[in-house]
Coordinates of C-alpha atoms in Angstrom, one line a residue:
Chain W
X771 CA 139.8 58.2 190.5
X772 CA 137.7 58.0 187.5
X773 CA 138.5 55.5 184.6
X774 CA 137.6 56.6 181.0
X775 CA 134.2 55.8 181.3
X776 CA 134.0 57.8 184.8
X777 CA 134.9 60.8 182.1
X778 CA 132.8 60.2 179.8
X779 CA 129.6 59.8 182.3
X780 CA 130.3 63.3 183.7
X781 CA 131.2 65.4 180.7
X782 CA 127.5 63.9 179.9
X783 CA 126.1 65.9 182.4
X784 CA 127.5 68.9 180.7
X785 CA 125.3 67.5 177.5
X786 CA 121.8 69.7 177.0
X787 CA 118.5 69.7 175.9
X788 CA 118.3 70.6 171.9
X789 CA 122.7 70.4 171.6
X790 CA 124.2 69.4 168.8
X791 CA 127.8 67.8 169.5
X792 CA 130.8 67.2 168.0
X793 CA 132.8 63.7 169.5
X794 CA 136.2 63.0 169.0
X795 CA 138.1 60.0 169.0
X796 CA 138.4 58.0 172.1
X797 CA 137.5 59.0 175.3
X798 CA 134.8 61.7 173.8
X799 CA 133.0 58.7 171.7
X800 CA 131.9 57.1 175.0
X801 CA 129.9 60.1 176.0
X802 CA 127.0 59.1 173.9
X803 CA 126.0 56.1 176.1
X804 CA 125.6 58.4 179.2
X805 CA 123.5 61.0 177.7
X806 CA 120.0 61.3 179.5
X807 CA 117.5 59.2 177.6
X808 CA 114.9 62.2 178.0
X809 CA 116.9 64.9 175.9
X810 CA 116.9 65.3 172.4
X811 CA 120.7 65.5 171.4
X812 CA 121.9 65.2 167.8
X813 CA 125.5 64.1 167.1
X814 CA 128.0 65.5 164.4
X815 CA 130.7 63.3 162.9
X816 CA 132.4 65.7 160.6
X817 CA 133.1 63.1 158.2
X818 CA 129.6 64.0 157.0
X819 CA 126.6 63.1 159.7
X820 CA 124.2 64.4 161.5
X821 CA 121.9 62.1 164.0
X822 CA 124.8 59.7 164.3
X823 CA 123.2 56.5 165.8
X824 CA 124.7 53.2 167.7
X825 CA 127.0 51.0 165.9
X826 CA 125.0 48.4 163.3
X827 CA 124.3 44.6 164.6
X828 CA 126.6 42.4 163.0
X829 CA 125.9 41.7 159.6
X830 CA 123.9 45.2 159.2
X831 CA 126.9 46.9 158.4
X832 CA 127.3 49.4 155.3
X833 CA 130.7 50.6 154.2
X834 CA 129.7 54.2 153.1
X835 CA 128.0 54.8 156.5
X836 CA 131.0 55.8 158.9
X837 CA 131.9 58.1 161.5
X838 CA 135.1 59.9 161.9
X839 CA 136.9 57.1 163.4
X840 CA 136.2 55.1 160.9
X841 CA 133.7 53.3 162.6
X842 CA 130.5 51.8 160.7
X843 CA 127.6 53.3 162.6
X844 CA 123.7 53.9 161.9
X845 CA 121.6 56.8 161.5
X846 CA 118.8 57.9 163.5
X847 CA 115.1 59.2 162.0
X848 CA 116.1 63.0 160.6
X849 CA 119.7 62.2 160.5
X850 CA 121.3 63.4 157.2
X851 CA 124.4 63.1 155.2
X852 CA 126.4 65.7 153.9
X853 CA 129.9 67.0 152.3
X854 CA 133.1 68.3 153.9
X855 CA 132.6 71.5 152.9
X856 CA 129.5 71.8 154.7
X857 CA 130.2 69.7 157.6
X858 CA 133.2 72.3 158.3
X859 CA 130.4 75.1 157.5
X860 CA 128.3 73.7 160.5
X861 CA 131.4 73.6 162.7
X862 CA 133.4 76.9 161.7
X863 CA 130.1 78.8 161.1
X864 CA 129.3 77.7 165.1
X865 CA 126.2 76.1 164.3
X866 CA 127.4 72.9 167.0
X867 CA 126.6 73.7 170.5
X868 CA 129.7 71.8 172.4
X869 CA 132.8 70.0 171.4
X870 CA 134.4 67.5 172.9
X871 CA 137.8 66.0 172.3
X872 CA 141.1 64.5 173.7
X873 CA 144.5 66.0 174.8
X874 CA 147.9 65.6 174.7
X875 CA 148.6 68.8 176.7
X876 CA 146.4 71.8 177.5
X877 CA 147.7 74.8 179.2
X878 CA 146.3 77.4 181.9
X879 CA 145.8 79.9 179.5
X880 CA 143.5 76.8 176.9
X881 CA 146.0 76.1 174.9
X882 CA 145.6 72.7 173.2
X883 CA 147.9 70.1 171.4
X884 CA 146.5 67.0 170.4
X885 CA 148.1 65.8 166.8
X886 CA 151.8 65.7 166.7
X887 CA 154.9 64.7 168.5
X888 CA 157.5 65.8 166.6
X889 CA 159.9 63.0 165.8
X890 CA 157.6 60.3 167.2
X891 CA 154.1 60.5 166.1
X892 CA 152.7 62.2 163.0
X893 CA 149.2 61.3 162.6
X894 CA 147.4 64.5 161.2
X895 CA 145.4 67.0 162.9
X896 CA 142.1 66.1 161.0
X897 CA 139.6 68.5 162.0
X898 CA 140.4 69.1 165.3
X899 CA 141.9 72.4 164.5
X900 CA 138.8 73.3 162.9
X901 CA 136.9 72.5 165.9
X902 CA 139.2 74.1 168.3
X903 CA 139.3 77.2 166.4
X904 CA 135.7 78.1 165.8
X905 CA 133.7 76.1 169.1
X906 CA 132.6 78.3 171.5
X907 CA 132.0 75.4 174.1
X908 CA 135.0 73.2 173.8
X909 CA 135.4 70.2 176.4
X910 CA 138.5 68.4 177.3
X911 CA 138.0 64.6 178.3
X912 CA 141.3 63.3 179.3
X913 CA 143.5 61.6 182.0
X914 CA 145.2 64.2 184.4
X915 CA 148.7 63.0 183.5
X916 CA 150.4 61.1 180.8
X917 CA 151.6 57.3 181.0
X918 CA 154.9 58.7 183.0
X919 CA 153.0 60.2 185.6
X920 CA 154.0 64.0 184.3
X921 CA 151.1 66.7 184.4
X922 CA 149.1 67.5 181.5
X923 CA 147.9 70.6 182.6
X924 CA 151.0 72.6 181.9
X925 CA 152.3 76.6 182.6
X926 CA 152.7 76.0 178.6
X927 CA 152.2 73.6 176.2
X928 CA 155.5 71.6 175.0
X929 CA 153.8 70.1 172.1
X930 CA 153.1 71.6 168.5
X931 CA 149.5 73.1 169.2
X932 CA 146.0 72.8 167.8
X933 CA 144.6 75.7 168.7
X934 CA 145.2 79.0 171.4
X935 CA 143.3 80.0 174.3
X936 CA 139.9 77.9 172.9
X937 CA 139.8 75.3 175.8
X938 CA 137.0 76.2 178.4
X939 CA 136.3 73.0 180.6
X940 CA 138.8 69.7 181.3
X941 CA 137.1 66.8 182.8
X942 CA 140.3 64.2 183.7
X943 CA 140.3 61.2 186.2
X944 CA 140.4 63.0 189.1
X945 CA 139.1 66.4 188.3
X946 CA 136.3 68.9 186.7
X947 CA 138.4 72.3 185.6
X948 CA 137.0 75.3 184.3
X949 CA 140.0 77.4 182.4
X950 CA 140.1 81.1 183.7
X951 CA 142.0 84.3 182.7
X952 CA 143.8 83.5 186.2
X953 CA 144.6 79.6 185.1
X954 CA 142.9 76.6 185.7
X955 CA 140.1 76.7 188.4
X956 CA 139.2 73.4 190.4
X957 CA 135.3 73.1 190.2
X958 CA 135.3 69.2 191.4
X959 CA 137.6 66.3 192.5
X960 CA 137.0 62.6 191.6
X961 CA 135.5 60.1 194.1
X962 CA 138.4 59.5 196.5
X963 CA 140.4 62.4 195.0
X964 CA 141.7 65.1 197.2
X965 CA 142.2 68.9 196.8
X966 CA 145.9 68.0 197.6
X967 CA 146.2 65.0 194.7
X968 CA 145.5 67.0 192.2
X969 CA 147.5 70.0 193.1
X970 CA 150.4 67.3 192.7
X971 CA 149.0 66.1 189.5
X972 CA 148.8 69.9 188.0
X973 CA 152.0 71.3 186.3
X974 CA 149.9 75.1 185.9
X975 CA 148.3 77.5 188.1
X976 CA 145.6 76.1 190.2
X977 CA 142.8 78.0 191.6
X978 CA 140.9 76.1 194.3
X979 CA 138.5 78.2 196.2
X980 CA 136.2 77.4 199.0
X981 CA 135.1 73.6 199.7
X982 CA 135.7 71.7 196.6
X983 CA 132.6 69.5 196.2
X984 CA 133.0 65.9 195.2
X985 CA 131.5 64.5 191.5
X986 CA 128.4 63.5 191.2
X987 CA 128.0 60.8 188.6
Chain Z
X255 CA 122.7 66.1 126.9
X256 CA 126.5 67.1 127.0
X257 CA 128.3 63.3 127.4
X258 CA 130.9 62.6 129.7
X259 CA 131.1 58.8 129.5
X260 CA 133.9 57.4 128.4
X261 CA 134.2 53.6 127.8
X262 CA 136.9 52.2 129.7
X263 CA 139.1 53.4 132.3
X264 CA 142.1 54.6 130.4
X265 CA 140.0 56.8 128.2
X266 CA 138.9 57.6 131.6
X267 CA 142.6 58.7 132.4
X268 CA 144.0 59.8 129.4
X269 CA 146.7 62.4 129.6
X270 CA 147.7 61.6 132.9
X271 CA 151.5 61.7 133.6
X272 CA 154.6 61.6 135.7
X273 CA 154.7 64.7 138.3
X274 CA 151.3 65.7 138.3
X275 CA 149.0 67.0 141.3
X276 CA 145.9 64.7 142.0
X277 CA 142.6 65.0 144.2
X278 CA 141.5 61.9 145.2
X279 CA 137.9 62.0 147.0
X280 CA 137.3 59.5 150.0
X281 CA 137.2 59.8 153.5
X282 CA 139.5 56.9 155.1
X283 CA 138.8 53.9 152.9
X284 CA 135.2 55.2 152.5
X285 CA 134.2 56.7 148.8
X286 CA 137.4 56.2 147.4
X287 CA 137.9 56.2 143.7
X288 CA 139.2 52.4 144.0
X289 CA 139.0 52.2 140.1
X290 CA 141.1 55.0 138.7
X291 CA 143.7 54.3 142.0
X292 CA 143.9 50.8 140.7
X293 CA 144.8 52.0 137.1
X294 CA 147.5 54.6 138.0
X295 CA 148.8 51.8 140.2
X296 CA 149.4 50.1 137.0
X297 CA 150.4 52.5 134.9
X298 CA 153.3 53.3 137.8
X299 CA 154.1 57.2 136.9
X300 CA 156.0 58.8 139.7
X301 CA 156.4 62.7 141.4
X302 CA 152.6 62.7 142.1
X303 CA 151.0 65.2 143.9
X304 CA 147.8 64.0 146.0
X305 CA 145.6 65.8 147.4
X306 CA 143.3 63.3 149.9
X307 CA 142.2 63.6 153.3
X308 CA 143.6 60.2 154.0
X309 CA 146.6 58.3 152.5
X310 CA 144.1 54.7 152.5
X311 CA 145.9 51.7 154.4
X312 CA 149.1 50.0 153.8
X313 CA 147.7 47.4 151.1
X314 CA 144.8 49.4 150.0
X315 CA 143.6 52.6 148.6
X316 CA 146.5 55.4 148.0
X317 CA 148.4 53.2 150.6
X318 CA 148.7 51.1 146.7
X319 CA 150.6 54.2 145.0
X320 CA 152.8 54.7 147.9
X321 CA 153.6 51.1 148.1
X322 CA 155.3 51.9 144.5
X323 CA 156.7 54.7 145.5
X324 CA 154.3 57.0 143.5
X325 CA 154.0 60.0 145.1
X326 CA 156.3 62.9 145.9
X327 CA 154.2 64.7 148.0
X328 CA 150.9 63.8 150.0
X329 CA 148.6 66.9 151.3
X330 CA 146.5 65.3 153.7
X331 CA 144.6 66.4 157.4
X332 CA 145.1 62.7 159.0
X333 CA 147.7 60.0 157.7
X334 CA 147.2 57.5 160.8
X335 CA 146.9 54.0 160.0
X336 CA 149.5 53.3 157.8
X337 CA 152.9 52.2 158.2
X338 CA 154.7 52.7 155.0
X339 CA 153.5 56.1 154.7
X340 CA 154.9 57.0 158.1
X341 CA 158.1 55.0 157.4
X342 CA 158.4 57.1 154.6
X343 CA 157.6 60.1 155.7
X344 CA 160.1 59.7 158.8
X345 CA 162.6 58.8 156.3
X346 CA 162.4 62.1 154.1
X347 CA 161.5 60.3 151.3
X348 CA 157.7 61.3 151.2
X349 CA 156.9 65.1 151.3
X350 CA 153.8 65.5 153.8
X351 CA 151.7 68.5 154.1
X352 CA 149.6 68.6 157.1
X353 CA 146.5 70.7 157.0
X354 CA 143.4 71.4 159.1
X355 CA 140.3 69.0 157.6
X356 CA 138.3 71.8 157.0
X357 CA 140.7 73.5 155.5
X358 CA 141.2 70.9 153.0
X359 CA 137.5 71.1 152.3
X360 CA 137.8 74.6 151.5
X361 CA 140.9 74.7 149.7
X362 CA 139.2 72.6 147.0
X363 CA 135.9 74.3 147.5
X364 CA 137.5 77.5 146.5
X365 CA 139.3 75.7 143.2
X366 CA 135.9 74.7 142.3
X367 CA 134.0 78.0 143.0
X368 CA 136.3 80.4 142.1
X369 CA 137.9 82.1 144.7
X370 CA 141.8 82.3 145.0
X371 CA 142.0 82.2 148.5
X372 CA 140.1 81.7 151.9
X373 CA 140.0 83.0 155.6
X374 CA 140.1 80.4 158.3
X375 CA 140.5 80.8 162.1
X376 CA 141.8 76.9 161.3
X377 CA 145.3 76.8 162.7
X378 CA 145.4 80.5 163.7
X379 CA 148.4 80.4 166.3
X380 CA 149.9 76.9 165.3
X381 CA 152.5 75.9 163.0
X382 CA 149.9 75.2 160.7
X383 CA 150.0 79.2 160.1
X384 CA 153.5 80.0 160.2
X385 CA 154.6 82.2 157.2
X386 CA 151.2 82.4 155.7
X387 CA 149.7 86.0 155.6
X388 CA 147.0 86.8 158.8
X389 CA 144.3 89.6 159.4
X390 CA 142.0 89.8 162.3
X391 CA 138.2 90.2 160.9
X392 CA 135.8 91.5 164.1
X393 CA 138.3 90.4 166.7
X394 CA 139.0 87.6 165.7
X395 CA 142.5 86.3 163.6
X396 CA 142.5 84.1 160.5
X397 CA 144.9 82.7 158.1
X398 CA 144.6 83.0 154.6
X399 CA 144.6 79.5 152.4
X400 CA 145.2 79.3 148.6
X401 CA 142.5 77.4 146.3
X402 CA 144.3 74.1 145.5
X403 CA 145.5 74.1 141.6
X404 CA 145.3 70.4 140.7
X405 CA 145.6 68.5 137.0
X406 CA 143.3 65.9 137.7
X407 CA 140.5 65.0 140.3
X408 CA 139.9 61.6 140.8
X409 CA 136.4 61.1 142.8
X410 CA 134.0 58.4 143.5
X411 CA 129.8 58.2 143.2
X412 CA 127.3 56.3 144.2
X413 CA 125.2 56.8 140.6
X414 CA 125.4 58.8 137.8
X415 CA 124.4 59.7 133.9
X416 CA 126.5 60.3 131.0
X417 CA 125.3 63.9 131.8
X418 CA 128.4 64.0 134.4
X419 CA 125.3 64.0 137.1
X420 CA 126.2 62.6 139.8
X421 CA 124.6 61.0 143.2
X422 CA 126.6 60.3 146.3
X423 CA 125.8 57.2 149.0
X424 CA 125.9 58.0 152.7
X425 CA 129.3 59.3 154.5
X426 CA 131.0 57.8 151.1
X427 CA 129.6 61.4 149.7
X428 CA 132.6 63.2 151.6
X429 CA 135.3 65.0 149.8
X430 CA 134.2 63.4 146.2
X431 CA 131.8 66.9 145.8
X432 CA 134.4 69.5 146.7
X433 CA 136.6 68.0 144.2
X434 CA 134.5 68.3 141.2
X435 CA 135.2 70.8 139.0
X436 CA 138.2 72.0 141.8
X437 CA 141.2 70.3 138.8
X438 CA 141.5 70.8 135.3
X439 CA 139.8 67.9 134.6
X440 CA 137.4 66.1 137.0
X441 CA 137.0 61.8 136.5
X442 CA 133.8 60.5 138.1
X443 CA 133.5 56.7 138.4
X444 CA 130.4 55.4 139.8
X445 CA 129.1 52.3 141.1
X446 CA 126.0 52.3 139.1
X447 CA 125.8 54.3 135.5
X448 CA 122.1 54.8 134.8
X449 CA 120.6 56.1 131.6
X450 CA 120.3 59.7 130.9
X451 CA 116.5 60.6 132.5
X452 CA 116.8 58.2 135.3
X453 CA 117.8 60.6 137.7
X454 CA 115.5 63.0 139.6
X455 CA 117.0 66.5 138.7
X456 CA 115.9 67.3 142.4
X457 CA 118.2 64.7 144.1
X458 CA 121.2 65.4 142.0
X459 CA 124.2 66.1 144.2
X460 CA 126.9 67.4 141.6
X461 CA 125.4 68.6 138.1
X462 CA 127.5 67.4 135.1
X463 CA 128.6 70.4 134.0
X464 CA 131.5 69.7 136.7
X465 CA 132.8 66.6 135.3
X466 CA 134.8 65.5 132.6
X467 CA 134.3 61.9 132.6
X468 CA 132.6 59.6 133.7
X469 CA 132.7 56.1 134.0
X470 CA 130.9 52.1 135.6
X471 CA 133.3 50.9 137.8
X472 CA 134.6 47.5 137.2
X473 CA 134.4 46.4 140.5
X474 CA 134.2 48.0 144.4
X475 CA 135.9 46.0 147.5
X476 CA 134.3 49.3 149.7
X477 CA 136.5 47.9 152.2
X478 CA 135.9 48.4 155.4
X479 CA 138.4 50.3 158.2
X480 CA 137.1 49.7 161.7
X481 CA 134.3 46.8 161.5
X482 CA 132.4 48.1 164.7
X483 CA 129.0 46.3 165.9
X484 CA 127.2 46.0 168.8
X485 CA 125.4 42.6 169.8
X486 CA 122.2 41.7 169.9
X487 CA 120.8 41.9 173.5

């Protein structure tokens, strides 16, 4: 089983050569300190950044530099700032290579709902339905089941959504999943995660065909 | 040299009442126009409008004008973070319209450049879209958004001239360029008023010819949301 920096090291992997990425909140933040050291990789924050860098030293710290979080960060050389209007226009007009974000729920058919439950929490969808909308490579990174042990990867999503059929890949604790027409194929289990776990841990269809290799991190 | 400078902050919001609909630039506490909130804190007119991506924190920002009990309605893509906000919204008192970030954008966008409405595949398929109009384009479905109508925009620079030009800092730059020229009238305050010439016409972010006013800030916390650092190895 995989804690969230397991996730976050092998969604890396999935991170390419000349990619600009979009990283949510969370989970999806970690991934930039396992991306190879010998690719060239920009980051988004659709706040209004490109070439996102690591957070400042102490004391080096500048208010109106920020990432969507909130988060003072630095720039890298050929980073540049820019409005809403166009950081939407880089991510609507598919000009970002891979998105990757957290879930509440996601269902066989890549369904996603990550901003509301109704009655409990009302936080905003900021632009995750942006994202999830107009991404063609969109990356789940969360844990396989929610903190009472129920299934996240559901028949159909219970929660308001964020977006319909958009999800393509889910990287959890215990398992890579690609999402087919057919449902949620298994492409990989976790260290010490069996074939058999995670069909217990999945609510939707699962597809699990031929040996089902194990990570490699 | 058209000028927009006004000399003090309530020239800077004359005309400014009870029940009107606000755009306030700013992205969390970043590039917030802490000036003109501070002033329509004091001036405590009620049934606003606000148009903001965020609602600020409980004691800063528009967290201020909800403290009072300002606003009627918040339109806003993320309202974490703040406890009175939710309280009130839970409680019915606070109207909340929840919309997709980019949508936001391009809401004000199209008050500013002219268009009535958008297409967005934002929301497409979520509650976000229900009873708006729909119409697939090459495949693919998107909902149609209305330009915001808004009496006043409220946004934050980091320089500017008495031409209305104006010069954002960093991420502070935002929502404060979508917003000018997207209300009636569009208030520009600005850390650092410089005299007419001083700017580079190449650098300019925002010409002047959308804002109204502009004024110096008194003062700017630029309070910060999530401190993050790393250490020194």
């Amino acid at each position: 089983m995989l804690d969230k920096n397991g996730i976050a090291k092998r969604i890396a992997k999935e991170v390419q050569d000349g990619y600009y990425v979009n990283l949510g909140i969370g989970i999806p933040t970690l991934v930039a300190n396992y991306v190879r050291d010998d690719i060239e990789v920009e980051f988004q924050s659709e706040n209004g950044v490109l070439g996102m860098g690591p957070f400042p030293f102490e004391g080096e710290e500048d208010a109106d530099i920020i990432n969507a979080g909130k988060q003072t960060i630095t720039t890298l050389p050929g980073a540049s700032f820019f409005d809403s209007a166009m950081s939407f226009a880089m991510i609507r007009g598919q000009h970002v290579d891979l998105t990757i974000l957290g879930a509440m729920e996601v269902s066989e058919n890549g369904d996603i709902a990550n901003w509301k439950i109704p009655g409990k929490m009302v936080k905003g969808m900021g632009g995750a339905m942006d994202l999830v909308a107009s991404a063609e490579n969109i990356i789940v990174a969360m844990m396989h089941t929610n903190r009472a042990g129920e299934s996240k990867l559901l028949k159909n999503c219970s929660l308001p959504l964020t977006g319909v059929g958009c999800v393509k890949k889910i990287v959890t604790n215990m398992a890579v999943i690609e999402v087919t027409s057919k449902g949620f194929k298994l492409l990989e289990r976790a260290p010490g995660v069996s074939v058999d776990d995670i069909k217990n841990a999945t609510e939707g269809a699962l597809i699990i065909e031929g040996d089902i290799p194990e990570m490699k991190l | 040299m058209i000028n927009k400078k006004v000399d003090n902050i309530s020239e800077a919001l004359k005309g400014v009442s009870d029940n009107m609909t606000f755009m306030f630039g700013g992205f969390g506490l970043s590039g917030i126009p802490e000036n003109a909130i501070a002033d329509l804190v004091k001036r405590n007119i009620k049934g606003l409008t606000c148009i903001s991506n965020n609602a600020g924190v409980d004691d800063f920002g528009l967290g201020l004008l909800l403290h009072q009990k300002q606003i009627k309605k918040m339109v806003s893509s993320y309202v974490g973070e703040n406890d009175e906000f939710e309280r009130q919204m839970l409680s019915g008192e606070l109207d909340v319209e929840l919309i997709p970030q980019g949508t936001l954008a391009e809401r004000c966008r199209a008050a500013q450049a002219g268009f009535p409405a958008i297409y967005t595949p934002a929301g497409y398929g979520t509650e976000v879209a229900e009873g708006k109009e729909t119409r697939e384009f090459d495949g693919k479905m998107y909902v149609l958004e209305h330009a915001f109508k808004a009496d006043f925009a409220f946004v934050k620079a980091w320089k500017g001239d008495a031409a209305g030009n104006l010069i954002f800092k960093g991420t502070a730059r935002n929502f404060n360029p979508v917003m000018c020229g997207a209300a009636k009238i569009t208030v520009a305050e600005v850390e650092e008023l410089v005299p007419v010439g001083e700017l580079d016409p190449n650098q300019i972010h925002i010409p002047g010819i959308f804002v109204q006013r502009i004024f110096q800030g008194e003062m700017y916390e630029k309070r910060i949301e999530q401190l993050t650092v790393r250490q020194k190895a």
